[in-house]
Structures are given as structure tokens and as C-alpha cells.
PDB file of C-alpha atoms in Angstrom:
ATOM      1  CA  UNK A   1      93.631  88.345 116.030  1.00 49.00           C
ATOM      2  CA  UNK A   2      94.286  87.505 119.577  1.00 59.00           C
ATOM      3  CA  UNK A   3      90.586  88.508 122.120  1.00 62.00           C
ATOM      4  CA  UNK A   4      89.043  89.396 119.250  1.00 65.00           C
ATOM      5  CA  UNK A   5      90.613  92.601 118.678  1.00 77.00           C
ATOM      6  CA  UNK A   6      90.413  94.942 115.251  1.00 85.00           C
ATOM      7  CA  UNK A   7      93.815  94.157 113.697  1.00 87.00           C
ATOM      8  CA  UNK A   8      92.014  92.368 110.760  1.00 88.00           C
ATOM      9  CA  UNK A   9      89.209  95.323 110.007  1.00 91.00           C
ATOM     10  CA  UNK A  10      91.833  97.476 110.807  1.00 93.00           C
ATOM     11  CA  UNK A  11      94.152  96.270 108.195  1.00 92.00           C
ATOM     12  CA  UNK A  12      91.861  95.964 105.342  1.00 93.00           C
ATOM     13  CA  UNK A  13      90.591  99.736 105.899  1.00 94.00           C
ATOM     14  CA  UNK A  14      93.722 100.447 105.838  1.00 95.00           C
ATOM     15  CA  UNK A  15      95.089  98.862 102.647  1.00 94.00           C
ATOM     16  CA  UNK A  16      91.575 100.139 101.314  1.00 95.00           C
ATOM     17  CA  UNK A  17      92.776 103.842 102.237  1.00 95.00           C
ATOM     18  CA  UNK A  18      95.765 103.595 100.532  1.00 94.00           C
ATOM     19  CA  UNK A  19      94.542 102.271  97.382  1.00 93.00           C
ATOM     20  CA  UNK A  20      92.276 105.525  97.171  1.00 93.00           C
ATOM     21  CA  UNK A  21      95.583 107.300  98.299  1.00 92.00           C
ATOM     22  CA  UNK A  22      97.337 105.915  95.237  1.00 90.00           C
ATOM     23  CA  UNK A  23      94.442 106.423  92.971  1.00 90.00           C
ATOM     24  CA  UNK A  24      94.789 110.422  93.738  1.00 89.00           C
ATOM     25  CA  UNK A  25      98.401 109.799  91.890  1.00 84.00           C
ATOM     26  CA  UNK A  26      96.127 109.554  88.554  1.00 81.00           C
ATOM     27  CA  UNK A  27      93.517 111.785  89.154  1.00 83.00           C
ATOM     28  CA  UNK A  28      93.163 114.174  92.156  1.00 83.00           C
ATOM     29  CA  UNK A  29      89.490 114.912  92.381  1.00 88.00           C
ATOM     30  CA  UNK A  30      87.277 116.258  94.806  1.00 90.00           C
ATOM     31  CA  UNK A  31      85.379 113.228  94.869  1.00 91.00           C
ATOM     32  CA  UNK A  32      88.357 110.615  94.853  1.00 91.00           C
ATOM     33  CA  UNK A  33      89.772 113.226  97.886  1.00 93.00           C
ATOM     34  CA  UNK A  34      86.285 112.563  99.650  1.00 94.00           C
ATOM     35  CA  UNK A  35      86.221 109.297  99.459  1.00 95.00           C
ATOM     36  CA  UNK A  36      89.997 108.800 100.519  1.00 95.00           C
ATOM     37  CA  UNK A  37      89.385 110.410 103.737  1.00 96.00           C
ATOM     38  CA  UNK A  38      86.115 108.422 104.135  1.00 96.00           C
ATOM     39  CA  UNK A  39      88.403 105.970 104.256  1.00 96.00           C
ATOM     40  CA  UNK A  40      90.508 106.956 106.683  1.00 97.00           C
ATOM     41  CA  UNK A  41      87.860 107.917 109.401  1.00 96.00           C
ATOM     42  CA  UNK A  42      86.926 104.512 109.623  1.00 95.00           C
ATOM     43  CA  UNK A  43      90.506 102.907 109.880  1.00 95.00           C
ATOM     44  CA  UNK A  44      90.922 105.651 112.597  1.00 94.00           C
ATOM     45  CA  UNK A  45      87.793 104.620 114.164  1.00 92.00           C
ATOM     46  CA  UNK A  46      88.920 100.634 114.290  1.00 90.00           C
ATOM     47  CA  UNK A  47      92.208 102.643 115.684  1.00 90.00           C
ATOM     48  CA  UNK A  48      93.572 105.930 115.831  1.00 89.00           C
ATOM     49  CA  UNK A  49      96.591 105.962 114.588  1.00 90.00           C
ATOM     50  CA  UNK A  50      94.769 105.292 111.252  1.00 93.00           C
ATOM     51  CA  UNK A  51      95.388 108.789 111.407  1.00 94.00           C
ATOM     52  CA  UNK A  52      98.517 108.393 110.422  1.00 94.00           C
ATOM     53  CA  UNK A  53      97.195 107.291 106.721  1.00 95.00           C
ATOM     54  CA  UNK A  54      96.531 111.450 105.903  1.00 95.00           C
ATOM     55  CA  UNK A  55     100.445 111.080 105.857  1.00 94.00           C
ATOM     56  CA  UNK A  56     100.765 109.145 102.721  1.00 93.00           C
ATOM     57  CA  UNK A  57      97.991 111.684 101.076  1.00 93.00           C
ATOM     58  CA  UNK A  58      99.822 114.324 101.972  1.00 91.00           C
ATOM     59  CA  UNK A  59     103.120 113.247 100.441  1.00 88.00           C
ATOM     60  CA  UNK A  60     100.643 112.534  97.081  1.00 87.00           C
ATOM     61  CA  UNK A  61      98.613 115.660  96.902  1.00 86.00           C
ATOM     62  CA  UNK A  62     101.379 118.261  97.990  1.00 80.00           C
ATOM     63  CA  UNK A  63     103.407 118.900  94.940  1.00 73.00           C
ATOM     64  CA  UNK A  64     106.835 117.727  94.426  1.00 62.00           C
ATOM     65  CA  UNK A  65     107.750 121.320  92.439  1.00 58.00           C
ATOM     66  CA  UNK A  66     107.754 124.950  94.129  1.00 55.00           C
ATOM     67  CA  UNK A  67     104.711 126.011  92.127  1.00 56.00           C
ATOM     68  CA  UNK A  68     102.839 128.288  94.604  1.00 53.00           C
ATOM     69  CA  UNK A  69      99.261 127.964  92.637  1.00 51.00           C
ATOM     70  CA  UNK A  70      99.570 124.117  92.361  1.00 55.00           C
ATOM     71  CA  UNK A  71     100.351 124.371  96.533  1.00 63.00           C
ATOM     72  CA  UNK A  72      97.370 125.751  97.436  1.00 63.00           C
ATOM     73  CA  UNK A  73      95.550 123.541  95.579  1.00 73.00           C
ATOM     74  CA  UNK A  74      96.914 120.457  96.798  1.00 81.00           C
ATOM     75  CA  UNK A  75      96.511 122.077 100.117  1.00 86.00           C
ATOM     76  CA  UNK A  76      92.882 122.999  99.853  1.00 87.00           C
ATOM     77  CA  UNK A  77      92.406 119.254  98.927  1.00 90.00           C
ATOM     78  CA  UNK A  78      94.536 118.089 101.534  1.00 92.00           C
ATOM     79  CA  UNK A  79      92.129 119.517 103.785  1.00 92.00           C
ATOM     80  CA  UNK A  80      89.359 118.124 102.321  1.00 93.00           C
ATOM     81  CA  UNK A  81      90.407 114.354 103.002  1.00 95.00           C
ATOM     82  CA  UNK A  82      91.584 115.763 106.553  1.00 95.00           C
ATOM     83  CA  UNK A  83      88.038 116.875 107.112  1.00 96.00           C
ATOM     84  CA  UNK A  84      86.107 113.553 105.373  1.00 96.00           C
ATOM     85  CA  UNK A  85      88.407 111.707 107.678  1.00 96.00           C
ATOM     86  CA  UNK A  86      87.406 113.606 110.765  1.00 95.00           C
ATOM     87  CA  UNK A  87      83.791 113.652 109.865  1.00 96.00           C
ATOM     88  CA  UNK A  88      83.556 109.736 109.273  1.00 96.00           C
ATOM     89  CA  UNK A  89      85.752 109.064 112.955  1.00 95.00           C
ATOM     90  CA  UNK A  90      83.229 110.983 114.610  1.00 94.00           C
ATOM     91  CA  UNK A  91      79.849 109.502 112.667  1.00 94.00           C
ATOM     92  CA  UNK A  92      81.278 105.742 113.505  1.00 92.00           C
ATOM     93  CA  UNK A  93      82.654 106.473 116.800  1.00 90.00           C
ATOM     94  CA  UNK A  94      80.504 109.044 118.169  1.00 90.00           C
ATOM     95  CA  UNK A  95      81.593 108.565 121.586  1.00 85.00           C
ATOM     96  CA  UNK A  96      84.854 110.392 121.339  1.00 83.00           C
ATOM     97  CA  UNK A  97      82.440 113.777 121.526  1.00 86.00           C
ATOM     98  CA  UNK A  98      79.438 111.856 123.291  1.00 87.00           C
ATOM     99  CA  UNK A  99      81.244 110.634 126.108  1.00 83.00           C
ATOM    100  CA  UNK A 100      85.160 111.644 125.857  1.00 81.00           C
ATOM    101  CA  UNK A 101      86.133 109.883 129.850  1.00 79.00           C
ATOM    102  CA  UNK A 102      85.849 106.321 127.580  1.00 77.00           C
ATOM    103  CA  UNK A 103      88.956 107.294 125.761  1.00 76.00           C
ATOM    104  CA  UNK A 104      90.737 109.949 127.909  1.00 75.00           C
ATOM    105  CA  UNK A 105      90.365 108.196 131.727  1.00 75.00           C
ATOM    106  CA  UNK A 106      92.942 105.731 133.217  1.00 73.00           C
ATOM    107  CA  UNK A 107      89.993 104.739 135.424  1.00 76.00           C
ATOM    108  CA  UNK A 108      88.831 102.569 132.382  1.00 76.00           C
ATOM    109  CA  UNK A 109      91.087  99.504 132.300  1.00 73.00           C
ATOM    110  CA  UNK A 110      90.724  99.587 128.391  1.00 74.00           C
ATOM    111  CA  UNK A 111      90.577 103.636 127.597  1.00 78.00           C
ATOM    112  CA  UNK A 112      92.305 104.802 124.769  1.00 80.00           C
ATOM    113  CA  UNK A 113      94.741 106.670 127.316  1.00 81.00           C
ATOM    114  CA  UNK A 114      94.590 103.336 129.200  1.00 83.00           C
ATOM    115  CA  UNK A 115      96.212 101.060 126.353  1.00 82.00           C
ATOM    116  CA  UNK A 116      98.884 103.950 125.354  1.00 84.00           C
ATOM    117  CA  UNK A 117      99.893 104.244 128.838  1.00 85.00           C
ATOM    118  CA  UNK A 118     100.485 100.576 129.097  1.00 84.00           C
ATOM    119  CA  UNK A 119     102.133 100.227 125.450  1.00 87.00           C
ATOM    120  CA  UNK A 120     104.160 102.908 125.958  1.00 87.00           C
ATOM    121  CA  UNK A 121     105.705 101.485 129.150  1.00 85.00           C
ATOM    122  CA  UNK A 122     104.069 104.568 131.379  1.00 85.00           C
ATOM    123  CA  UNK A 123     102.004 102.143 133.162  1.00 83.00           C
ATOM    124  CA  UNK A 124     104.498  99.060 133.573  1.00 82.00           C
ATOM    125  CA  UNK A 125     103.144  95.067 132.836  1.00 84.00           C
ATOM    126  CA  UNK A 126     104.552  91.930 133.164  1.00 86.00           C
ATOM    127  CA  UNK A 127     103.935  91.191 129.832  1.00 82.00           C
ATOM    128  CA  UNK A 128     105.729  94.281 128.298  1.00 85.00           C
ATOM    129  CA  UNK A 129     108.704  93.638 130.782  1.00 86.00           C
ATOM    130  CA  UNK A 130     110.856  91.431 128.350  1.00 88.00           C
ATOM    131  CA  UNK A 131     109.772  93.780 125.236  1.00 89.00           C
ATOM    132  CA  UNK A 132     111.450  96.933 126.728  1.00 88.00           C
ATOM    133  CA  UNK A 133     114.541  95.008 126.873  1.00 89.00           C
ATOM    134  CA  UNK A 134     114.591  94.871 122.854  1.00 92.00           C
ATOM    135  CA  UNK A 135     115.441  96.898 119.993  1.00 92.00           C
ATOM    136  CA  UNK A 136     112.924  98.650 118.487  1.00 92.00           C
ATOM    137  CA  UNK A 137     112.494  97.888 114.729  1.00 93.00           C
ATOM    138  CA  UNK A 138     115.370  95.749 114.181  1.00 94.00           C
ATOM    139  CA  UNK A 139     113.015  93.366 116.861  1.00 94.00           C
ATOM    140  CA  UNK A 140     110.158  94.267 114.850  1.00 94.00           C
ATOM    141  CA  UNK A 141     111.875  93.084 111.749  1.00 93.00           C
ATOM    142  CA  UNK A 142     113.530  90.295 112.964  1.00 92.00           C
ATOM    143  CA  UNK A 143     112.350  88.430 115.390  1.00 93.00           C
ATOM    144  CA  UNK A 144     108.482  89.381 114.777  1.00 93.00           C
ATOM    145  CA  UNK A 145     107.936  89.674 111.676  1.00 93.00           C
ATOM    146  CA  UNK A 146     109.930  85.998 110.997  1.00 94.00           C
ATOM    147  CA  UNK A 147     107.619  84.564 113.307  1.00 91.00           C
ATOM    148  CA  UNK A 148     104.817  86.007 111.824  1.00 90.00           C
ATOM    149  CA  UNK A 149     105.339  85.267 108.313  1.00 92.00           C
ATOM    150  CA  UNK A 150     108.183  83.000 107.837  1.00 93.00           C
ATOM    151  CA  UNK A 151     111.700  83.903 106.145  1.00 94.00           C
ATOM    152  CA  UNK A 152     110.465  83.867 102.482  1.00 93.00           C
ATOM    153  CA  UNK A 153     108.242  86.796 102.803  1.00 93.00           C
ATOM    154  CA  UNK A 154     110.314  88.686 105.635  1.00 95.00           C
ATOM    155  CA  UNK A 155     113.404  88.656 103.124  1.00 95.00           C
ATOM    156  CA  UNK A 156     110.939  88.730 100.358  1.00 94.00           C
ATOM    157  CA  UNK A 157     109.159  91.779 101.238  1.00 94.00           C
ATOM    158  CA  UNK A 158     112.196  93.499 102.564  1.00 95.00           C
ATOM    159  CA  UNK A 159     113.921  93.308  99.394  1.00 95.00           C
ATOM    160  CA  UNK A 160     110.801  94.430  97.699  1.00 95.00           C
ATOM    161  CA  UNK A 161     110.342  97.863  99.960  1.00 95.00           C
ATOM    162  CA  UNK A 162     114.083  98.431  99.687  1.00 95.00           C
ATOM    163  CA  UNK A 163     113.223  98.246  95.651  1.00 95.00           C
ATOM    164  CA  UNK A 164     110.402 100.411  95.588  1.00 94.00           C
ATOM    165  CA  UNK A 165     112.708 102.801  97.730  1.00 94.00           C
ATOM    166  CA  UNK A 166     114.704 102.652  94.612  1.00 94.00           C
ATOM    167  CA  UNK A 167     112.879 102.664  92.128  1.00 92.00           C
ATOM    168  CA  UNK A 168     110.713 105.721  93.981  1.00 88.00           C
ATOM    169  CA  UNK A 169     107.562 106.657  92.010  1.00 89.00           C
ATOM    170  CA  UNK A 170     105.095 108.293  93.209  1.00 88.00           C
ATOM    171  CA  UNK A 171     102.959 105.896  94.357  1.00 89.00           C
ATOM    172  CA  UNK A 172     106.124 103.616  95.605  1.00 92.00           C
ATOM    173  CA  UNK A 173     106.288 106.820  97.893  1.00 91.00           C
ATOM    174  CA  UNK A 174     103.032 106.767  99.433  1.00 91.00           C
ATOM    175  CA  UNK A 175     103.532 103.103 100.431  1.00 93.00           C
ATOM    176  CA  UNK A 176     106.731 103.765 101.665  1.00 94.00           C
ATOM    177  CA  UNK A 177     105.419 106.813 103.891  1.00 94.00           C
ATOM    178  CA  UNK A 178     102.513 104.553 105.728  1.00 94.00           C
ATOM    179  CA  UNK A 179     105.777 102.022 106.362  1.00 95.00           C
ATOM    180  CA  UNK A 180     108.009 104.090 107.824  1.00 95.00           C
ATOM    181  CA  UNK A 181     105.330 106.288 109.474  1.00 95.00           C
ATOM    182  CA  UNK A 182     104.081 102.925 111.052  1.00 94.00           C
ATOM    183  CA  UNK A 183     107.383 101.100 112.122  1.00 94.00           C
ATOM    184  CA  UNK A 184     108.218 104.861 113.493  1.00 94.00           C
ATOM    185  CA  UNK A 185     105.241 104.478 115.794  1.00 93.00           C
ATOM    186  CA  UNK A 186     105.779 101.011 116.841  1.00 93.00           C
ATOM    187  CA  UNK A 187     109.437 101.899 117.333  1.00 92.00           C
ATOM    188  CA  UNK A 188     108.529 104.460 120.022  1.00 92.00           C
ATOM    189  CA  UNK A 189     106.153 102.123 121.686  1.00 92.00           C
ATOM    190  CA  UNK A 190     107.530  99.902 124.608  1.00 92.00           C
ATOM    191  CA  UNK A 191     104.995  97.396 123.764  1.00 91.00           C
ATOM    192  CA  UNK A 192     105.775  94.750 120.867  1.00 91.00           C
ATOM    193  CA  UNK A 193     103.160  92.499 119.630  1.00 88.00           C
ATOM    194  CA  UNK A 194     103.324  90.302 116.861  1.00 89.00           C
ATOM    195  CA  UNK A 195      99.644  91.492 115.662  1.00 88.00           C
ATOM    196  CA  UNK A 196     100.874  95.616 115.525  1.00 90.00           C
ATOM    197  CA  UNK A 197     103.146  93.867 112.120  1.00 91.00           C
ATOM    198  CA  UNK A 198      99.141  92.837 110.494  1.00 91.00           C
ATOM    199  CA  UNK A 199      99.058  96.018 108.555  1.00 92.00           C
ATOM    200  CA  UNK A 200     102.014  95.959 106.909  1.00 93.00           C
ATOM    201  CA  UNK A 201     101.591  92.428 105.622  1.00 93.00           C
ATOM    202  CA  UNK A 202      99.744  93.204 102.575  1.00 92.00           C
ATOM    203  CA  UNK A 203     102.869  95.710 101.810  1.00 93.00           C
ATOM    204  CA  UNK A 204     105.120  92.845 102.246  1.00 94.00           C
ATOM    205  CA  UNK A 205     103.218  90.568  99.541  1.00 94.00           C
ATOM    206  CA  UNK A 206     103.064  93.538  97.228  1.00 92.00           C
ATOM    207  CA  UNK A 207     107.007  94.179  97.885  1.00 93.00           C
ATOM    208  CA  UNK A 208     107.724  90.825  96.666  1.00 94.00           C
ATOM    209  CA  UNK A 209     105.113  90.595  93.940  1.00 94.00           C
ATOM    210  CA  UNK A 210     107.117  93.917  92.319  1.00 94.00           C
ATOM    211  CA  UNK A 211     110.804  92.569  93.087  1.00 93.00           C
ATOM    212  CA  UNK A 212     109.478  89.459  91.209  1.00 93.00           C
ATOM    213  CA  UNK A 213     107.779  90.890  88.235  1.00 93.00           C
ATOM    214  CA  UNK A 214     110.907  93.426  88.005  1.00 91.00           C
ATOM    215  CA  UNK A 215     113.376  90.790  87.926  1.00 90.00           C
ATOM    216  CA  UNK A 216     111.098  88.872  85.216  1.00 90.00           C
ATOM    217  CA  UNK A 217     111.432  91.560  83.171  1.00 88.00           C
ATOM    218  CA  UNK A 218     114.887  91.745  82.969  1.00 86.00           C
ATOM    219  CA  UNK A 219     115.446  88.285  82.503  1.00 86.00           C
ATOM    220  CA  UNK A 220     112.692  88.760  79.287  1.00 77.00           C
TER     221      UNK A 220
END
């Protein structure tokens, strides 16, 4: 990625997080609950919005019935990957308690609050002067994501998310939730940068990988 940035580490933590947010699907445990928010707290830590990953957990450990019992317990484990995940930010990126002004001051050119006021448009840049003049999503999705990738997985992939949409089990939904959750966020941002897609290109591959096998199948 472009000045060496964490769009690479980020995106493997993150396709690691939601493997270990699909494997809860099978088996719920403490331990597999541990270890996906262990997970998460060091995607958040390569970037925060990994945060956004205990959104795919939730939608796989809260029940899909109105069984009060089974709730609480899918709560109480919900909380548990909430807490792993806040535990392991903090023990990789200590400074966000150490030394909070790194994040939280626009006097640092690169601060957390920094970055989000520039990619948000708040603090205006030439280079994000021709991106607010676009359509969020439908630019993502079209103009970036061809570019990034080439037609044959942008149509590819497409066709395979609009499948698992479909086809909606389980663990199609917890994919689907980190998609949406993420073009969401990119879709508010005034910012548009090719390298913001880099996550959701394993998602893509898998997309087509299950359109293809599918349509094997029926041609079997």
C-alpha cells in the first residue's frame, strides 16, 4: 500500500477475525469467543474501525429466535469478544491510554482525529476536492473497485455477494454484515481511496469462488 501504510496487515487481521467469527457459527465457546475478539483488537489497533468487525459477531452470537435464556447467553458472550477486543487494542496500542493527544489532537498532522477530519471533508484537501464531487458507493463500486481489480472480479464478486445475499446462511450473513458495515463507512467518508476497497478483496474472491462452485453444481 501507498507510504507504507497498514492496509495489507490490516486486511489479513481482518479476514483472520472473521474466520473466527464464522467458526462461532459451529461452535460458540468461550475460548473460540476469546480468541475472536483477540482478533479484533489487533485489526482495531492496525485501524479502528476494525471495530466494526464485533458487528458481524454480533449478528452470529445473538440468536435469530425470541428465546430469552439463549439471549442472555449470546449476550454474555458477546461481551466477552467485546472485552478480548478491547483488552488486545489497548496491550498493542498502549498509547491510546498512555498518551491520548496522539490520537485526539488536530495539532498532530497524522492524529487519529487528524486523518478523520481530513477524510471526512471537515478539514478540506486538494486531493479530496474531486472525491466529494462523487457518489458514494456506486464510485466505490464502479470506478474503484474496476481499477483496482479489473472487471472479472468486480462483476465476479458482485454477483457472488448478491448470491450469498440469497442464498443467506448464517455465515453468508456475517460476511455480508462486515460488507455493508464497511461500504456504509466509506460511503459517509468524503475521502475515496482506492486502498480503503483492500479489505473487501478477499470477500470478492470468495464471492466468486461460491457463485462458481454453485453454478457447477447445478450443471452436475
Amino acid at each position: 500500500a501507498h507510504f507504507y501504510t497498514v492496509d495489507g496487515l490490516f486486511s489479513s487481521a481482518t479476514l483472520l477475525s472473521l474466520l473466527c467469527a464464522m467458526r462461532l457459527t459451529a461452535n460458540a465457546s468461550w475460548r473460540g469467543c476469546l480468541m475472536a475478539g483477540a482478533t479484533i483488537g489487533a485489526a482495531a489497533a492496525l485501524r479502528l474501525n476494525g471495530l466494526l468487525l464485533l458487528l458481524p459477531v454480533a449478528v452470529n452470537l445473538l440468536p435469530w429466535t425470541r428465546t430469552v435464556v439463549v439471549c442472555r447467553g449470546g449476550l454474555h458472550r458477546l461481551a466477552a469478544v467485546a472485552a478480548a477486543a478491547g483488552a488486545t487494542l489497548l496491550l498493542v496500542q498502549p498509547y491510546v491510554l498512555i498518551d491520548p493527544d496522539i490520537y485526539l489532537s488536530l495539532k498532530y498532522p497524522n492524529s487519529l482525529w487528524s486523518v478523520s477530519a481530513i477524510a471526512s471533508g471537515n478539514v478540506p484537501r486538494i486531493w479530496t476536492l474531486f472525491d466529494a464531487e462523487q457518489t458514494p458507493i456506486i464510485f466505490h463500486l464502479g470506478n474503484l473497485l474496476f481499477h483496482a481489480v479489473g472487471p472479472a472480479l468486480q462483476i465476479g464478486g458482485l454477483a457472488g455477494l448478491l448470491f450469498l445475499a440469497w442464498r443467506h446462511t448464517r455465515s453468508d450473513v456475517v460476511l455480508l454484515t462486515w460488507v455493508l458495515s464497511t461500504l456504509l463507512l466509506l460511503g459517509s467518508l468524503t475521502a475515496k481511496n482506492t486502498r480503503y476497497l483492500l479489505p473487501l478483496v478477499p470477500l470478492l474472491c470468495v464471492g466468486t469462488g461460491v457463485l462458481i462452485e454453485a453454478g457447477r453444481d447445478r450443471l452436475v
